[in-house]
Amino acid sequence: YVVLNEGAQATEAEILEHCRARMTFEKSPKVVVFGTEIPVTSTGKYQRLKLRERFADWQHTQFKKS
């Protein structure tokens, strides 16, 4: 999940290239999902469950074999 700073521009390909240059293939993301915000708790921790819920439908449709 990626939230760009205001005025920043980046494509999925650019982000994947950046990650793959700095991480092993196994740890680098296979897909980039752009959003407007990442939900956080009152202590500033990411709410991973809310992210999964927000993109649940998307996850099941992107990689289906035709």
PDB file of C-alpha atoms in Angstrom:
ATOM      1  CA  TYR A   1       0.000   0.000   0.000  1.00  0.00           C
ATOM      2  CA  VAL A   2       1.418   3.361  -1.045  1.00  0.00           C
ATOM      3  CA  VAL A   3       0.347   6.887  -0.187  1.00  0.00           C
ATOM      4  CA  LEU A   4       2.266   9.523  -2.118  1.00  0.00           C
ATOM      5  CA  ASN A   5       3.134  12.874  -0.590  1.00  0.00           C
ATOM      6  CA  GLU A   6       1.208  15.824  -1.951  1.00  0.00           C
ATOM      7  CA  GLY A   7       2.613  16.791  -5.338  1.00  0.00           C
ATOM      8  CA  ALA A   8       4.688  13.608  -5.629  1.00  0.00           C
ATOM      9  CA  GLN A   9       4.369  11.372  -8.665  1.00  0.00           C
ATOM     10  CA  ALA A  10       5.351   7.741  -9.045  1.00  0.00           C
ATOM     11  CA  THR A  11       4.122   4.838 -11.100  1.00  0.00           C
ATOM     12  CA  GLU A  12       3.679   1.263  -9.992  1.00  0.00           C
ATOM     13  CA  ALA A  13       6.643   0.285 -12.185  1.00  0.00           C
ATOM     14  CA  GLU A  14       8.905   2.911 -10.581  1.00  0.00           C
ATOM     15  CA  ILE A  15       8.028   1.780  -7.075  1.00  0.00           C
ATOM     16  CA  LEU A  16       8.527  -1.891  -7.927  1.00  0.00           C
ATOM     17  CA  GLU A  17      11.890  -1.120  -9.538  1.00  0.00           C
ATOM     18  CA  HIS A  18      12.975   0.868  -6.462  1.00  0.00           C
ATOM     19  CA  CYS A  19      11.990  -1.964  -4.102  1.00  0.00           C
ATOM     20  CA  ARG A  20      13.568  -4.717  -6.192  1.00  0.00           C
ATOM     21  CA  ALA A  21      16.860  -2.809  -6.323  1.00  0.00           C
ATOM     22  CA  ARG A  22      16.965  -2.743  -2.514  1.00  0.00           C
ATOM     23  CA  MET A  23      15.277  -6.003  -1.439  1.00  0.00           C
ATOM     24  CA  THR A  24      15.501  -9.641  -2.312  1.00  0.00           C
ATOM     25  CA  PHE A  25      12.923 -10.826  -4.821  1.00  0.00           C
ATOM     26  CA  GLU A  26      11.063 -12.770  -2.136  1.00  0.00           C
ATOM     27  CA  LYS A  27      10.660  -9.687   0.076  1.00  0.00           C
ATOM     28  CA  SER A  28       9.868  -7.145  -2.629  1.00  0.00           C
ATOM     29  CA  PRO A  29       6.207  -6.390  -3.367  1.00  0.00           C
ATOM     30  CA  LYS A  30       4.593  -8.025  -6.377  1.00  0.00           C
ATOM     31  CA  VAL A  31       1.821  -5.418  -6.618  1.00  0.00           C
ATOM     32  CA  VAL A  32       1.502  -1.774  -5.596  1.00  0.00           C
ATOM     33  CA  VAL A  33      -1.823  -0.444  -4.342  1.00  0.00           C
ATOM     34  CA  PHE A  34      -2.176   3.339  -4.254  1.00  0.00           C
ATOM     35  CA  GLY A  35      -4.405   4.930  -1.643  1.00  0.00           C
ATOM     36  CA  THR A  36      -5.143   8.308  -0.128  1.00  0.00           C
ATOM     37  CA  GLU A  37      -4.418   7.320   3.470  1.00  0.00           C
ATOM     38  CA  ILE A  38      -3.277   4.421   5.609  1.00  0.00           C
ATOM     39  CA  PRO A  39      -5.467   3.914   8.677  1.00  0.00           C
ATOM     40  CA  VAL A  40      -3.602   4.165  11.983  1.00  0.00           C
ATOM     41  CA  THR A  41      -4.484   3.620  15.627  1.00  0.00           C
ATOM     42  CA  SER A  42      -4.389   6.363  18.242  1.00  0.00           C
ATOM     43  CA  THR A  43      -0.796   5.308  19.003  1.00  0.00           C
ATOM     44  CA  GLY A  44       0.253   5.627  15.352  1.00  0.00           C
ATOM     45  CA  LYS A  45       0.434   1.932  14.453  1.00  0.00           C
ATOM     46  CA  TYR A  46      -0.851   0.826  11.054  1.00  0.00           C
ATOM     47  CA  GLN A  47      -4.229  -0.926  11.120  1.00  0.00           C
ATOM     48  CA  ARG A  48      -3.406  -3.837   8.833  1.00  0.00           C
ATOM     49  CA  LEU A  49      -6.811  -5.446   9.305  1.00  0.00           C
ATOM     50  CA  LYS A  50      -8.581  -2.326   8.027  1.00  0.00           C
ATOM     51  CA  LEU A  51      -6.272  -2.258   4.994  1.00  0.00           C
ATOM     52  CA  ARG A  52      -7.068  -5.887   4.239  1.00  0.00           C
ATOM     53  CA  GLU A  53     -10.789  -5.213   4.611  1.00  0.00           C
ATOM     54  CA  ARG A  54     -10.613  -2.126   2.393  1.00  0.00           C
ATOM     55  CA  PHE A  55      -8.956  -4.044  -0.443  1.00  0.00           C
ATOM     56  CA  ALA A  56     -10.503  -7.497   0.124  1.00  0.00           C
ATOM     57  CA  ASP A  57     -12.538  -7.475  -3.094  1.00  0.00           C
ATOM     58  CA  TRP A  58      -9.579  -6.189  -5.084  1.00  0.00           C
ATOM     59  CA  GLN A  59      -7.258  -8.943  -3.846  1.00  0.00           C
ATOM     60  CA  HIS A  60      -9.528 -11.699  -5.119  1.00  0.00           C
ATOM     61  CA  THR A  61      -9.981 -10.294  -8.621  1.00  0.00           C
ATOM     62  CA  GLN A  62      -6.484  -9.258  -9.692  1.00  0.00           C
ATOM     63  CA  PHE A  63      -4.823 -12.638 -10.010  1.00  0.00           C
ATOM     64  CA  LYS A  64      -7.554 -14.923 -11.282  1.00  0.00           C
ATOM     65  CA  LYS A  65      -6.566 -17.062 -14.231  1.00  0.00           C
ATOM     66  CA  SER A  66      -8.699 -16.501 -17.289  1.00  0.00           C
TER      67      SER A  66
END
